[in-house]
XYZ file of N, CA and C in Angstrom:
456
model
N 15.900 -29.219 3.181
C 14.554 -28.998 3.682
C 14.043 -30.366 4.216
N 13.628 -30.359 5.511
C 12.925 -31.296 6.293
C 11.449 -31.426 5.833
N 11.043 -32.514 5.074
C 9.777 -33.054 4.880
C 8.986 -33.567 5.875
N 7.563 -33.365 5.875
C 6.649 -33.698 7.081
C 6.469 -35.190 7.067
N 6.992 -35.997 6.013
C 7.278 -37.691 6.196
C 8.021 -37.943 5.201
N 8.649 -39.432 5.572
C 9.492 -39.953 4.792
C 8.963 -40.461 3.213
N 9.592 -40.563 2.297
C 8.971 -41.004 0.771
C 7.743 -41.696 1.063
N 7.839 -42.928 1.443
C 7.168 -44.114 1.651
C 5.536 -43.452 2.080
N 5.629 -42.432 3.489
C 4.381 -41.756 3.846
C 3.758 -40.816 2.938
N 4.745 -39.819 2.362
C 4.039 -38.859 1.372
C 3.292 -39.145 0.364
N 3.754 -40.398 -0.303
C 3.036 -40.886 -1.618
C 1.510 -41.226 -0.912
N 1.508 -41.388 0.297
C 0.056 -41.721 0.869
C -0.349 -40.464 1.268
N 0.103 -39.504 1.292
C -0.632 -37.967 1.827
C -1.765 -37.462 0.871
N -2.806 -36.850 1.297
C -3.898 -36.487 0.530
C -3.555 -35.098 -0.400
N -3.820 -35.206 -1.691
C -3.185 -34.388 -2.253
C -4.084 -33.189 -1.994
N -5.334 -32.896 -1.787
C -6.465 -32.191 -1.443
C -5.686 -31.481 -0.194
N -5.399 -31.863 0.628
C -4.780 -31.212 1.764
C -3.444 -30.515 1.409
N -2.705 -31.052 1.091
C -1.193 -30.145 0.349
C -1.471 -29.346 -0.571
N -2.479 -29.348 -1.831
C -2.767 -28.395 -2.901
C -3.056 -27.490 -1.942
N -3.989 -27.419 -1.285
C -4.681 -26.315 -0.252
C -3.745 -25.605 0.333
N -3.003 -26.518 1.064
C -1.977 -25.949 2.107
C -0.798 -24.706 1.155
N -0.588 -25.490 -0.072
C 0.365 -24.486 -1.038
C -0.053 -23.188 -1.311
N -1.670 -23.583 -1.855
C -2.488 -22.431 -2.239
C -2.544 -21.482 -1.056
N -2.513 -21.815 0.239
C -2.980 -20.974 1.053
C -1.704 -20.078 1.200
N -0.467 -20.759 1.244
C 0.836 -20.306 1.717
C 1.249 -19.255 0.564
N 1.067 -19.593 -0.624
C 1.266 -18.738 -1.799
C 0.531 -17.566 -1.729
N -0.703 -18.132 -2.027
C -1.648 -16.619 -1.862
C -1.530 -15.574 -0.716
N -1.467 -16.086 0.525
C -1.238 -15.098 1.501
C -0.046 -14.393 1.630
N 1.148 -15.273 0.910
C 2.471 -14.636 1.024
C 2.466 -13.082 -0.027
N 1.700 -13.645 -1.414
C 1.576 -12.762 -2.482
C 0.588 -11.590 -1.736
N -0.319 -11.715 -1.219
C -1.494 -10.709 -0.965
C -0.870 -9.938 0.128
N 0.103 -10.331 0.980
C 0.742 -9.767 2.191
C 1.741 -8.654 1.323
N 2.619 -9.301 0.402
C 3.494 -8.464 0.012
C 3.104 -7.046 -1.069
N 1.756 -7.575 -1.607
C 1.216 -6.814 -2.333
C 0.458 -5.378 -1.518
N -0.333 -5.729 -0.230
C -0.839 -5.034 0.681
C 0.289 -3.990 1.326
N 1.708 -4.676 1.353
C 2.673 -3.417 1.812
C 3.078 -2.639 0.918
N 2.893 -2.670 -0.438
C 3.242 -2.060 -1.301
C 1.633 -0.756 -1.532
N 0.861 -1.110 -1.146
C -0.601 -0.409 -1.360
C -1.532 -1.094 -2.388
N -1.797 -2.190 -2.622
C -2.496 -2.721 -3.410
C -3.033 -4.340 -3.182
N -4.069 -4.541 -3.805
C -4.441 -6.060 -3.916
C -4.440 -7.101 -4.923
N -4.337 -8.216 -4.657
C -3.929 -9.048 -5.925
C -4.898 -8.795 -7.098
N -6.497 -8.815 -6.781
C -7.168 -8.155 -7.951
C -6.623 -6.993 -8.699
N -6.276 -5.936 -8.124
C -5.642 -4.790 -8.592
C -4.559 -5.081 -9.440
N -3.707 -5.807 -8.631
C -2.459 -6.482 -9.505
C -3.080 -6.823 -10.686
N -3.910 -7.750 -10.825
C -4.284 -8.488 -11.946
C -4.651 -7.570 -13.119
N -5.611 -6.638 -12.471
C -6.028 -5.660 -13.184
C -4.932 -4.729 -14.085
N -4.149 -4.155 -13.582
C -3.032 -3.525 -13.871
C -1.977 -4.404 -15.018
N -1.884 -5.720 -14.603
C -1.307 -6.473 -15.624
C -1.819 -6.843 -16.743
N -3.201 -6.927 -16.965
C -4.138 -6.966 -18.125
C -4.213 -5.645 -18.730
N -3.858 -4.562 -18.209
C -4.173 -3.447 -18.938
C -2.431 -2.892 -19.355
N -1.904 -3.429 -18.785
C -0.189 -2.948 -19.009
C 0.327 -4.016 -20.250
N -0.177 -5.048 -19.916
C 0.338 -6.380 -20.999
C -0.419 -6.384 -22.029
N -1.386 -5.821 -22.165
C -2.155 -6.013 -23.509
C -1.881 -5.201 -24.591
N -1.713 -6.259 -25.812
C -1.459 -5.686 -27.184
C -2.127 -4.344 -27.920
N -3.410 -4.573 -27.296
C -4.375 -3.169 -27.742
C -5.234 -3.086 -26.619
N -6.061 -1.828 -26.140
C -6.564 -1.336 -25.303
C -7.835 -2.469 -24.917
N -7.862 -2.940 -23.776
C -8.962 -3.663 -23.553
C -10.457 -2.837 -22.581
N -11.444 -3.435 -22.956
C -12.500 -2.653 -22.360
C -12.524 -3.236 -20.769
N -13.342 -2.690 -20.297
C -13.372 -2.788 -18.577
C -14.227 -4.411 -18.734
N -14.875 -4.412 -19.313
C -15.713 -5.601 -19.604
C -14.994 -6.970 -19.707
N -13.957 -6.496 -20.786
C -13.136 -7.772 -20.844
C -12.075 -8.396 -19.739
N -11.730 -7.290 -19.392
C -10.735 -7.439 -18.107
C -11.758 -8.023 -16.839
N -12.894 -7.646 -16.600
C -13.877 -7.901 -15.881
C -14.061 -9.684 -15.891
N -14.696 -9.846 -17.419
C -14.895 -10.934 -17.534
C -13.809 -12.131 -17.441
N -12.256 -11.710 -17.887
C -11.096 -12.668 -17.724
C -11.063 -13.065 -16.578
N -11.226 -11.880 -15.248
C -10.535 -12.088 -13.948
C -11.622 -12.358 -12.913
N -12.497 -12.102 -13.251
C -13.674 -12.927 -12.263
C -13.691 -13.758 -11.559
N -13.202 -15.064 -12.448
C -13.024 -16.253 -11.841
C -11.654 -16.500 -11.087
N -10.928 -15.664 -11.395
C -9.512 -16.067 -10.681
C -9.690 -16.370 -8.937
N -9.629 -17.164 -8.458
C -9.335 -17.520 -7.127
C -10.912 -17.070 -6.764
N -12.095 -17.465 -7.709
C -13.276 -17.445 -7.048
C -13.732 -15.805 -6.584
N -13.145 -14.897 -7.319
C -13.158 -14.109 -6.808
C -14.352 -13.364 -7.311
N -15.237 -13.248 -8.244
C -16.324 -12.864 -8.372
C -16.926 -11.708 -9.332
N -17.885 -11.450 -9.615
C -17.791 -10.166 -10.818
C -18.035 -8.878 -9.942
N -18.873 -9.180 -8.756
C -19.040 -7.992 -7.602
C -17.619 -7.205 -7.459
N -16.813 -8.284 -6.495
C -15.654 -8.086 -6.308
C -14.608 -7.142 -7.374
N -14.636 -8.073 -8.586
C -13.875 -7.522 -9.719
C -13.840 -6.147 -10.091
N -15.245 -5.974 -10.421
C -15.649 -4.477 -10.683
C -15.183 -3.614 -9.346
N -15.352 -3.961 -8.334
C -15.035 -2.971 -7.176
C -13.615 -2.684 -7.264
N -12.518 -3.950 -7.616
C -11.232 -3.776 -7.636
C -11.057 -2.725 -8.687
N -11.641 -3.129 -9.845
C -11.284 -2.200 -11.350
C -11.273 -0.923 -10.492
N -12.650 -0.394 -10.374
C -13.189 0.857 -9.548
C -12.009 1.332 -8.647
N -11.482 0.566 -7.849
C -10.307 0.995 -7.084
C -8.887 1.430 -7.920
N -8.339 0.573 -9.028
C -7.441 1.165 -9.786
C -7.825 2.785 -10.614
N -8.879 2.622 -10.741
C -9.499 4.074 -11.173
C -9.321 5.075 -10.236
N -9.930 4.831 -9.078
C -10.041 5.698 -7.731
C -8.341 6.097 -7.418
N -7.301 4.923 -7.639
C -6.085 5.385 -7.131
C -5.465 6.257 -8.195
N -5.957 6.055 -9.445
C -5.313 7.239 -10.342
C -4.287 6.464 -11.316
N -4.475 4.817 -11.122
C -3.519 3.945 -11.464
C -4.157 3.735 -13.363
N -5.228 3.845 -13.551
C -6.310 3.575 -14.410
C -7.259 4.919 -14.889
N -7.593 4.964 -16.167
C -8.541 5.547 -16.503
C -9.449 4.887 -17.608
N -10.652 5.280 -17.665
C -11.595 4.459 -18.206
C -12.047 5.652 -19.409
N -11.790 5.313 -20.838
C -12.216 5.755 -21.920
C -13.715 5.915 -21.926
N -14.479 6.948 -22.733
C -15.991 7.110 -22.862
C -16.296 5.554 -23.613
N -15.712 4.793 -24.115
C -15.859 3.606 -25.009
C -15.852 2.478 -24.015
N -15.273 2.635 -22.720
C -15.071 1.520 -21.902
C -13.676 0.705 -21.838
N -12.833 1.551 -22.495
C -11.437 0.816 -22.646
C -10.614 1.502 -21.272
N -9.944 0.471 -20.600
C -9.200 0.851 -19.577
C -7.789 1.142 -20.121
N -6.884 2.338 -19.482
C -5.624 2.515 -19.759
C -5.098 3.069 -18.808
N -3.465 2.595 -18.691
C -2.615 2.961 -17.360
C -2.413 4.487 -17.636
N -2.543 5.064 -16.566
C -2.022 6.711 -16.205
C -0.321 6.521 -16.065
N 0.203 7.696 -16.094
C 1.490 7.653 -15.873
C 1.850 7.223 -14.463
N 1.056 7.446 -13.485
C 1.048 6.995 -12.200
C 0.868 5.535 -11.972
N 0.069 5.034 -12.858
C -0.218 3.673 -13.161
C 0.861 2.950 -13.544
N 1.358 3.377 -14.776
C 2.534 2.426 -15.329
C 3.926 2.499 -14.378
N 4.140 3.203 -13.636
C 5.263 3.568 -12.378
C 4.540 2.600 -11.399
N 3.466 2.707 -10.940
C 3.243 1.442 -9.925
C 3.342 0.045 -10.530
N 2.489 0.198 -11.541
C 2.984 -1.363 -12.237
C 4.186 -1.820 -12.421
N 5.480 -0.906 -12.742
C 6.592 -1.389 -12.634
C 6.841 -1.732 -11.484
N 6.746 -1.194 -10.356
C 6.915 -1.370 -8.848
C 6.420 -2.943 -8.573
N 5.117 -3.043 -8.683
C 4.394 -4.117 -8.487
C 4.918 -5.401 -9.330
N 5.002 -5.021 -10.277
C 5.832 -6.178 -11.736
C 7.131 -6.736 -10.888
N 7.993 -5.752 -10.238
C 9.252 -6.108 -9.847
C 8.978 -7.024 -8.509
N 8.152 -6.626 -7.807
C 7.751 -7.588 -6.383
C 7.426 -9.004 -6.832
N 6.457 -8.760 -8.008
C 5.874 -10.176 -8.398
C 7.191 -10.998 -8.769
N 7.749 -10.354 -9.384
C 9.184 -11.093 -10.018
C 10.054 -12.062 -8.876
N 10.104 -10.932 -7.658
C 10.729 -11.092 -6.196
C 9.957 -12.309 -5.686
N 8.947 -12.326 -5.823
C 7.942 -13.271 -5.387
C 8.409 -14.599 -5.965
N 8.180 -14.530 -7.367
C 8.637 -15.775 -7.851
C 9.799 -16.480 -7.558
N 10.873 -15.538 -7.488
C 11.996 -16.016 -7.115
C 12.259 -16.779 -5.796
N 11.686 -16.140 -4.882
C 11.137 -16.743 -3.670
C 10.646 -18.120 -3.917
N 9.421 -18.124 -4.269
C 8.731 -19.271 -4.431
C 9.547 -20.333 -4.941
N 10.285 -20.095 -5.770
C 11.006 -21.143 -6.783
C 12.392 -21.618 -6.342
N 12.546 -20.643 -5.251
C 14.146 -21.584 -4.501
C 14.142 -22.715 -4.416
N 15.474 -23.397 -4.651
C 15.735 -24.734 -4.640
C 14.424 -25.779 -5.315
N 13.723 -24.969 -6.562
C 13.069 -25.963 -7.460
C 13.451 -25.667 -8.914
N 13.698 -26.976 -9.373
C 14.328 -26.986 -10.697
C 13.235 -26.512 -11.442
N 13.398 -26.272 -13.050
C 12.294 -25.946 -14.156
C 11.651 -27.294 -14.238
N 12.369 -28.238 -14.287
C 11.782 -29.970 -14.668
C 11.177 -29.981 -13.380
N 11.460 -29.802 -12.128
C 10.539 -30.111 -11.067
C 9.388 -29.299 -11.181
N 9.303 -28.094 -11.515
C 7.913 -27.184 -11.522
C 7.136 -27.675 -12.543
N 7.866 -27.882 -13.860
C 7.061 -28.584 -14.681
C 6.157 -29.688 -14.422
N 7.310 -30.873 -13.917
C 6.515 -32.036 -13.576
C 5.157 -31.525 -12.522
N 5.461 -30.710 -11.799
C 4.181 -30.306 -10.516
C 3.104 -29.697 -11.375
N 3.389 -28.869 -12.339
C 2.332 -27.983 -13.060
C 1.283 -29.236 -13.757
N 2.225 -30.171 -14.451
C 1.509 -31.217 -14.971
C 0.799 -32.432 -14.314
N 1.361 -32.541 -13.312
C 0.598 -33.347 -12.169
C -0.552 -32.954 -11.577
N -0.490 -31.548 -11.342
C -1.643 -31.108 -10.493
C -2.798 -30.839 -11.920
N -2.174 -30.557 -13.021
C -3.649 -30.751 -14.274
C -4.216 -31.797 -14.234
N -3.175 -32.623 -14.230
C -3.729 -34.250 -14.436
C -4.932 -34.376 -13.452
N -4.615 -34.190 -11.923
C -5.478 -34.232 -11.087
C -6.665 -33.179 -11.293
N -6.855 -32.457 -11.808
C -8.065 -31.520 -12.272
C -8.553 -32.010 -13.450
N -8.051 -32.776 -14.097
C -8.739 -33.398 -15.433
C -9.278 -34.740 -14.855
N -8.601 -35.543 -14.014
C -8.948 -36.774 -13.521
C -9.984 -36.776 -12.498
N -10.413 -35.503 -12.057
C -11.631 -35.330 -11.159
C -12.749 -34.469 -11.787
N -12.428 -34.584 -12.963
C -13.458 -33.590 -13.405
C -13.583 -31.976 -13.462
N -12.760 -31.834 -12.890
C -12.368 -30.167 -12.588
C -12.172 -29.520 -13.875
N -12.625 -28.222 -13.411
C -11.850 -27.130 -14.477
C -11.080 -26.017 -14.066
N -9.939 -25.708 -14.700
C -8.806 -24.362 -14.265
C -9.785 -23.528 -15.421
N -9.352 -22.211 -14.669
C -9.853 -20.923 -15.117
C -9.558 -20.804 -16.888
N -8.247 -21.219 -17.203
C -8.140 -21.378 -18.631
C -8.507 -22.633 -19.592
N -9.303 -23.102 -19.236
C -9.919 -24.386 -19.958
C -10.941 -23.877 -20.643
């Protein structure tokens, strides 16, 4: 791969710009790929929360967990959860729990396979050690600047 600068110049490059550029590239690629199969990223997050839960989660639990992902916000997240119901992928029980429908389970499997493919694409030529170092460095930047990531 050709890098934008030599090593001496890369050390002086602004992390804010390059982390933003990486974010834009990854999120745009992910959202475009999900759109090709007829869903959005927040709908995928919803399906993943429902499908991977040890026990059924309420709509409110899912919304509270996801509303801060990429600054989605509560109104958008509620609308995206509604969309999973409208698509017939989830159903809401009278007590507010969301469950996958058979169609939702099949669609989740399709979307999960796509996410696996995207993971492989993003990680091409990047070792686990390099990825781990990157994650730790990014988290140190967040810590050093007084920021907070969603899981803190």
